CSV table of C-alpha atoms in Angstrom, one decimal:
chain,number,residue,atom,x,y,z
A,273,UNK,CA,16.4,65.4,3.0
A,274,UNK,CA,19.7,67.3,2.9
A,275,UNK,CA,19.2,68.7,6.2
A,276,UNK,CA,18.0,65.3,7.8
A,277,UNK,CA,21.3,64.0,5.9
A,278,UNK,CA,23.5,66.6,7.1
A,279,UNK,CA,22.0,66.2,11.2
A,280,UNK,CA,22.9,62.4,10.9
A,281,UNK,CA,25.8,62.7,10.1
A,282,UNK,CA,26.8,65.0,12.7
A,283,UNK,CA,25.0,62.8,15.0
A,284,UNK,CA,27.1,60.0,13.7
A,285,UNK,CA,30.3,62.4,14.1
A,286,UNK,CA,29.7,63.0,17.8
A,287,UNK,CA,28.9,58.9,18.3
A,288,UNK,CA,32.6,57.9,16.9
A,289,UNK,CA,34.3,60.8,19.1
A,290,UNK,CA,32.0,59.6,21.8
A,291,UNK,CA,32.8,56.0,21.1
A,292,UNK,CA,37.0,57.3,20.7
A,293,UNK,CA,36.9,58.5,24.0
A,294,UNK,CA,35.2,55.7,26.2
A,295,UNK,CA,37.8,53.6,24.6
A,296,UNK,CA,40.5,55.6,25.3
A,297,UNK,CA,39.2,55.9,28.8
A,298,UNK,CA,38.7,52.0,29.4
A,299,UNK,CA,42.0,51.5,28.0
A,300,UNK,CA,43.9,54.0,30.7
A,301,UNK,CA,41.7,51.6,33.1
A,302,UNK,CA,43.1,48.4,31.8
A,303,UNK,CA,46.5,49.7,32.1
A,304,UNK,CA,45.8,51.6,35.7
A,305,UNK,CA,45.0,48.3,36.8
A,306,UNK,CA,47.6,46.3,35.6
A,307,UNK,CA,50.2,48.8,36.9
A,308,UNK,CA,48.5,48.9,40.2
A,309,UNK,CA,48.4,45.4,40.5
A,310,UNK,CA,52.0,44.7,39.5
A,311,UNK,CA,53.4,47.1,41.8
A,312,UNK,CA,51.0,45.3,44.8
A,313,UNK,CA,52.4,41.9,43.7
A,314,UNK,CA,56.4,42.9,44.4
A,315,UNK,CA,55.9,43.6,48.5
A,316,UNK,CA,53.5,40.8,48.1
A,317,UNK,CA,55.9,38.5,46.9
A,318,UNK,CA,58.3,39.8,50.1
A,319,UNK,CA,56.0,38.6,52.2
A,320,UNK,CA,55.8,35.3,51.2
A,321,UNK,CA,58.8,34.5,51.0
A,322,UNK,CA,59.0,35.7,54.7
A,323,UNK,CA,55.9,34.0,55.8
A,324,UNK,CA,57.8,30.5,54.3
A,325,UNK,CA,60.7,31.1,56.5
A,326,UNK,CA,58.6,31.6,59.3
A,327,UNK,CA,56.8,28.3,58.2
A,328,UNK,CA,60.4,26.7,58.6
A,329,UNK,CA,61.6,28.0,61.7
A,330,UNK,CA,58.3,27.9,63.7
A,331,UNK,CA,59.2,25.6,67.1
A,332,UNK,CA,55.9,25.6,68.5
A,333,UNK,CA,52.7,24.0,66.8
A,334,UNK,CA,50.6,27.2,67.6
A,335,UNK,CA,53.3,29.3,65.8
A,336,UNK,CA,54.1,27.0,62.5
A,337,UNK,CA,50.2,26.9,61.9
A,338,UNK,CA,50.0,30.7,62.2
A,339,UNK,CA,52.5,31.1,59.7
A,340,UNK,CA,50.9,28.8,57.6
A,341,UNK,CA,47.8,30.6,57.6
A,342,UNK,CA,49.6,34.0,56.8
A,343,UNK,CA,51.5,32.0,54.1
A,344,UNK,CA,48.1,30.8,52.6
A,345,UNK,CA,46.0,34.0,52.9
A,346,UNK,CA,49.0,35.8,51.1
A,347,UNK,CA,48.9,33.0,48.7
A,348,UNK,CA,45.2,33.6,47.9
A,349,UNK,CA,45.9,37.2,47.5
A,350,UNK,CA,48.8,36.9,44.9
A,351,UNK,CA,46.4,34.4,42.8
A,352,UNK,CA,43.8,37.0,42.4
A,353,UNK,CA,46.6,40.0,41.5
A,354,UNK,CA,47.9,37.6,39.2
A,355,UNK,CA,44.6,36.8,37.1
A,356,UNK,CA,43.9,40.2,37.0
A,357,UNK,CA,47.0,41.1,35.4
A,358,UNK,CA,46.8,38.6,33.2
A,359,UNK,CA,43.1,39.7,32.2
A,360,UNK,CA,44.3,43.9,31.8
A,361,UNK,CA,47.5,42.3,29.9
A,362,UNK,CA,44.8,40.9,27.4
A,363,UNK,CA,42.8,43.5,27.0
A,364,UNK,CA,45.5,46.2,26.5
A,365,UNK,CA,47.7,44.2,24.1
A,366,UNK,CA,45.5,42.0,22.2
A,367,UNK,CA,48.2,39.5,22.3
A,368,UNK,CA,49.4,37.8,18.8
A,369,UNK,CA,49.9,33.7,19.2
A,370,UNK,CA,53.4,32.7,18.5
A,371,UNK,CA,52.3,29.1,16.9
A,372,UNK,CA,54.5,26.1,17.3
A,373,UNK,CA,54.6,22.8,17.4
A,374,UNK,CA,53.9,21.9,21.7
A,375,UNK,CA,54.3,18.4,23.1
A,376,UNK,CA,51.3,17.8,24.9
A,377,UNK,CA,52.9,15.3,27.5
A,378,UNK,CA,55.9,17.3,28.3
A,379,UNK,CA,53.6,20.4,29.2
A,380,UNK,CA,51.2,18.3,31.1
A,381,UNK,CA,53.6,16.4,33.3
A,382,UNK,CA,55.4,19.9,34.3
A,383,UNK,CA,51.6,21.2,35.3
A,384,UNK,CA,51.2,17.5,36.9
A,385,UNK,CA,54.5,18.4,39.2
A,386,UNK,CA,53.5,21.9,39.4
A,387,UNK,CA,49.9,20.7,40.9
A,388,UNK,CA,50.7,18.0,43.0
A,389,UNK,CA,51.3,19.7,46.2
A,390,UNK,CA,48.3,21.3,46.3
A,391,UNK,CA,46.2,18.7,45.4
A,392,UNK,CA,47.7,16.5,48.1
A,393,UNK,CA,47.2,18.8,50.8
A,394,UNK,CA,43.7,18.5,49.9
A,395,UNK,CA,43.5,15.1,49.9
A,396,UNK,CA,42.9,14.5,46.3
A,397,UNK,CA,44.2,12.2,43.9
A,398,UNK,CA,45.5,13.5,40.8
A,399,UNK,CA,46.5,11.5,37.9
A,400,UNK,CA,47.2,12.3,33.8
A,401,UNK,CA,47.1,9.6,31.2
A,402,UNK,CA,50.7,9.6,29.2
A,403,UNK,CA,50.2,10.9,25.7
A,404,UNK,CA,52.8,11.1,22.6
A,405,UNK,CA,50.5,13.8,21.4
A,406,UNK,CA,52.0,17.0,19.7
A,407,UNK,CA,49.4,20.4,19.1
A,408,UNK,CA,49.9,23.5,16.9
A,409,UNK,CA,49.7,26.2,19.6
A,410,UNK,CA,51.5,28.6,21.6
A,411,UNK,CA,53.0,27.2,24.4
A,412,UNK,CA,52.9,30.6,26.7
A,413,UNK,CA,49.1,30.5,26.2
A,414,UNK,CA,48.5,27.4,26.1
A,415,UNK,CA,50.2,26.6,29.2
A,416,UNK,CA,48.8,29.6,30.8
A,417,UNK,CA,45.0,27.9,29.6
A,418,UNK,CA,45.6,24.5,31.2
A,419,UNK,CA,46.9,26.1,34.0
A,420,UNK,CA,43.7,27.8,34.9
A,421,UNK,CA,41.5,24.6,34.3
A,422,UNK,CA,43.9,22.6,36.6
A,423,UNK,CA,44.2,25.0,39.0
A,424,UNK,CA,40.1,25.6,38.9
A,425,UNK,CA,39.4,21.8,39.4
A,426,UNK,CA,41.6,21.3,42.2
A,427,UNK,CA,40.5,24.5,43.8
A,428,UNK,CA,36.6,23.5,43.6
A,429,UNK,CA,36.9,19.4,44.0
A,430,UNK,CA,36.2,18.7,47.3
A,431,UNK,CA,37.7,14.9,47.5
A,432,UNK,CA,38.2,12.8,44.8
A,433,UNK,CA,39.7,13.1,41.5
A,434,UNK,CA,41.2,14.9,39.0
A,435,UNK,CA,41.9,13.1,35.8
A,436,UNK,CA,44.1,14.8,32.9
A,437,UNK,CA,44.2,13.1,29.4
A,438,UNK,CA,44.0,13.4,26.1
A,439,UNK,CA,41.8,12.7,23.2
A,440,UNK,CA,43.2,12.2,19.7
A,441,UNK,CA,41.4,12.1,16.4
A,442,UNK,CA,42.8,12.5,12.8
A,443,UNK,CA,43.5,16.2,13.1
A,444,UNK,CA,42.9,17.4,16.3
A,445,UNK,CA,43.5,16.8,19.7
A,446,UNK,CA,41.4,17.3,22.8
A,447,UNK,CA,42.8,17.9,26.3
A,448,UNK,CA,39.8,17.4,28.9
A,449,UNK,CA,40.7,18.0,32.6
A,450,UNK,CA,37.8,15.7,34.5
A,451,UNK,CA,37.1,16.4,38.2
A,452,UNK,CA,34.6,14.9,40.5
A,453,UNK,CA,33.6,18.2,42.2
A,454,UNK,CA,30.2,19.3,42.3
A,455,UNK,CA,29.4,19.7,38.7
A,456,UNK,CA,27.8,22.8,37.2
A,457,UNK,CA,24.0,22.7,36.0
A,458,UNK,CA,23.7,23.6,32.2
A,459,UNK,CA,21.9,26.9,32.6
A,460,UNK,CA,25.2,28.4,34.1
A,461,UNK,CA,27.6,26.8,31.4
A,462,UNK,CA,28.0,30.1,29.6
A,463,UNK,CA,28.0,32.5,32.5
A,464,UNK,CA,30.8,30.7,34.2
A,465,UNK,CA,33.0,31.9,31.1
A,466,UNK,CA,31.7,35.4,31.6
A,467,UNK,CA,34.6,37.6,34.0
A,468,UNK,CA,34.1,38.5,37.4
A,469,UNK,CA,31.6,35.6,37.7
A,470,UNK,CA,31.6,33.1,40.2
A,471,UNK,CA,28.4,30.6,41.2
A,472,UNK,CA,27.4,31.1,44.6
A,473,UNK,CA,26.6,27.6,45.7
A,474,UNK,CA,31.1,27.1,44.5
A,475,UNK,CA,31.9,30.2,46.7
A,476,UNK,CA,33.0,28.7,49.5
A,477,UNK,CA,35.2,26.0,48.5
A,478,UNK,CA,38.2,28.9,47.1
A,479,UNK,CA,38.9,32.4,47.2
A,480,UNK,CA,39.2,33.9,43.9
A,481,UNK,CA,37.1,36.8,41.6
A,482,UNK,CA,35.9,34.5,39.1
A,483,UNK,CA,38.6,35.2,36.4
A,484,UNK,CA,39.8,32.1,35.8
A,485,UNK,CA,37.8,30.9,33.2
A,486,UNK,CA,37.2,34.0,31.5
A,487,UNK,CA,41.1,33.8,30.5
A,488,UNK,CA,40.8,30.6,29.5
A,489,UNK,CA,37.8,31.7,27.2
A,490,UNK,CA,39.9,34.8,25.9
A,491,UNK,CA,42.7,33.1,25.4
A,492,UNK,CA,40.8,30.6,23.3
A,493,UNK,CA,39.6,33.1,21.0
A,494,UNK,CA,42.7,34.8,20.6
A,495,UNK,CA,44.5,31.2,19.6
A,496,UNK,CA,41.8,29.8,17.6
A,497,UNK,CA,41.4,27.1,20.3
A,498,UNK,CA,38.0,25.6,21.1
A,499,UNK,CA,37.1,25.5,24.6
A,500,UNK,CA,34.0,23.8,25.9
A,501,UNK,CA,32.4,22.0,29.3
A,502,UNK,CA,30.7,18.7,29.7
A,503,UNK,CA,29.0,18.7,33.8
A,504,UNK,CA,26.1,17.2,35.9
A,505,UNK,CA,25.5,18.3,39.0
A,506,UNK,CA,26.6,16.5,41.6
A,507,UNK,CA,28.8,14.2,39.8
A,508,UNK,CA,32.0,16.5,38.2
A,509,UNK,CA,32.7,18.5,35.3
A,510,UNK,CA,34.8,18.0,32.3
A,511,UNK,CA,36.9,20.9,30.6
A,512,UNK,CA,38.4,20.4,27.2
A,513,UNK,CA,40.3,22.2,24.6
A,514,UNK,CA,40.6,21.3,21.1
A,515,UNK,CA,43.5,22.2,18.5
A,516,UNK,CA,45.6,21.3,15.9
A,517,UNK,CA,47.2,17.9,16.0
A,518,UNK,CA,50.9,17.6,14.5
A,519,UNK,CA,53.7,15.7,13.6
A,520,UNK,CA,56.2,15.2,16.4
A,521,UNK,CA,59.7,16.9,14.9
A,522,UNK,CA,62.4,14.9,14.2
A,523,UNK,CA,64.6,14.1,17.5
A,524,UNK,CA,67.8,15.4,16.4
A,525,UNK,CA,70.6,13.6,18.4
A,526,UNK,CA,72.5,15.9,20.9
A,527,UNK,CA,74.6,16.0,23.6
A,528,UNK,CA,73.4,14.3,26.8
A,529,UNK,CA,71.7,17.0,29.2
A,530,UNK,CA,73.3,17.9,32.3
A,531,UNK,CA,72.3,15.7,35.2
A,532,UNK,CA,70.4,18.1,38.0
A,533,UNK,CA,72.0,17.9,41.2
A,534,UNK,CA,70.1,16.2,43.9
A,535,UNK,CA,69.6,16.1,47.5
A,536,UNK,CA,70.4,18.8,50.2
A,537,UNK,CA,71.2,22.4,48.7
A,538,UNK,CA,73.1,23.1,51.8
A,539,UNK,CA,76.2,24.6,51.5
A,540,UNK,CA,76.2,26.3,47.6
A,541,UNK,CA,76.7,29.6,46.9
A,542,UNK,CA,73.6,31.0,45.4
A,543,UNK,CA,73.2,34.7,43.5
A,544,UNK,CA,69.9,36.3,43.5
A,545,UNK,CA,69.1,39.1,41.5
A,546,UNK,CA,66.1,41.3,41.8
A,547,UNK,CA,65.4,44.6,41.4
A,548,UNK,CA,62.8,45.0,45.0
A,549,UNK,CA,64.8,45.3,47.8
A,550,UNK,CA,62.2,43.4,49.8
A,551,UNK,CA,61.9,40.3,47.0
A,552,UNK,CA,66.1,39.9,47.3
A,553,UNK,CA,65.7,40.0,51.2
A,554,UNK,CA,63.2,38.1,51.7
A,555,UNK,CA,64.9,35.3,49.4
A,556,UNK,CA,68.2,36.0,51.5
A,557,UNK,CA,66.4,35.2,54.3
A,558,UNK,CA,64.3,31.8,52.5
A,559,UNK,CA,67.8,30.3,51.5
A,560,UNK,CA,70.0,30.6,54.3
A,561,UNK,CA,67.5,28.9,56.6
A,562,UNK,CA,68.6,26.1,53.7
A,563,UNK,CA,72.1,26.6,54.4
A,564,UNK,CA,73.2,28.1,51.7
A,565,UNK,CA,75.4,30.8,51.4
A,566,UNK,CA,73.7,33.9,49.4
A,567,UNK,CA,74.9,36.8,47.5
A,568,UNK,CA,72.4,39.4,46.3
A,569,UNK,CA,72.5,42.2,43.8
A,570,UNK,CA,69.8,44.5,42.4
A,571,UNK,CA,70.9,44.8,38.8
């Protein structure tokens, strides 16, 4: 019995160095990939912001819709560096939530702004029911959460709508993003959540490496947020999250916020500041086709 004892727990020894060093290993991965992709994203973002002035200045059809298909593959490609940053980011630092109180309207009619351009070039309508509404949650996260769900239903809604509002019981309340895509059939409700996976029969209608929801569903657990998905095929999906309903504060009178100057930026003098060479050129370039005047430093 001593012997058998002793052998088991060298066997068990071994296991947790074993166990040590795969970790260790995925962990140099995680962060391999999230310093490869940051580093793609910063000539990446040069090019965009090149591929917009060419956008601009195009004179011929044939040439404007050239550069708005470079603009738009580049696009696609920055989305899919960014999730997977995002993802390594989450598994390397096991982020702690900075809890506060979040106004639920606010947030949503910044993503509402943020979203509309893109769901009018697709032809959708997109709306979101006004909401006093106030969660305990942290607003980085959260935002980043809704983002993906928003982003996700415009991406895969091929005309129609998508409908933002909020749910409010005693204690909670439930953000659902509704679409009128083409609906997920329950057997794939939990794989969707899963990373890297994407349903074949939704391929076509986005680029994209399946990641979206997967944050979302991290993100979820590491907030204490419940996240689920009501669908029929055919007919649209409905995403909610659930949290912590509070109190709004107590407006506290202050001054009157400066009013946002409006109209044509021609003419200003505007400082960029950016350590890539390419990003502060490429802005350079971006803002003088708006007539501005630009001034650019790298620290």
């Amino acid at each position: 019995v001593a012997e058998r004892t002793a052998q088991l727990t060298d066997v068990n020894a071994k296991l947790a160095v074993a166990k040590a060093a795969a970790e260790e290993a995925n962990l140099d991965k995680t962060r391999f990939l999230a310093a490869a992709s940051h580093d793609l994203l910063q000539p990446l973002s040069a090019a965009r912001l090149y591929a917009a002035s060419l956008v601009e200045r195009a004179h011929l059809p044939q040439e404007a819709q050239l550069a708005r298909n470079i603009n738009a593959s580049l696009s696609s490609v920055e989305e899919i560096l960014s999730a997977l940053i995002d993802l390594s980011r989450m598994h390397a630092r096991h982020p702690e939530p900075d809890f506060t109180e979040a106004s639920v309207g606010q947030m949503l009619q910044q993503l509402r702004t943020e979203f509309a351009p893109l769901a009018d070039a697709q032809g959708l309508s997109l709306r979101m029911v006004p909401t006093s509404s106030w969660v305990r949650a942290d607003r980085r996260l959260l935002r980043r959460l809704l983002q993906n769900l928003i982003g996700n239903a415009v991406k895969y809604t091929g005309a129609g709508t998508v409908l933002i509002g909020v749910r409010r019981s005693s204690d909670t309340v439930t953000i659902e993003v509704v679409d009128t895509g083409p609906g997920i059939h329950a057997s794939q409700h939990d794989l969707i959540f899963k990373e890297f996976q994407r349903l074949e029969d939704h391929a076509h209608l986005g680029p994209g490496l399946g990641l979206g929801l997967s944050i979302v569903e991290r993100i979820g657990r590491v907030t204490g947020a419940k996240i689920g998905l009501r669908s029929t095929p055919g007919k649209g999906s409905t995403f909610w999250v659930k949290m912590p309903a509070v109190r709004p504060p107590i407006a506290v009178p202050d001054e009157a916020p400066p009013v946002a100057p409006t109209g044509s930026i021609a003419g200003l003098l505007v400082q960029c500041i950016d350590n890539e060479p390419a990003v502060l050129d490429g802005m350079r370039v971006l803002l003088e086709g708006w007539g501005c005047t630009v001034e650019t430093a790298e620290s």
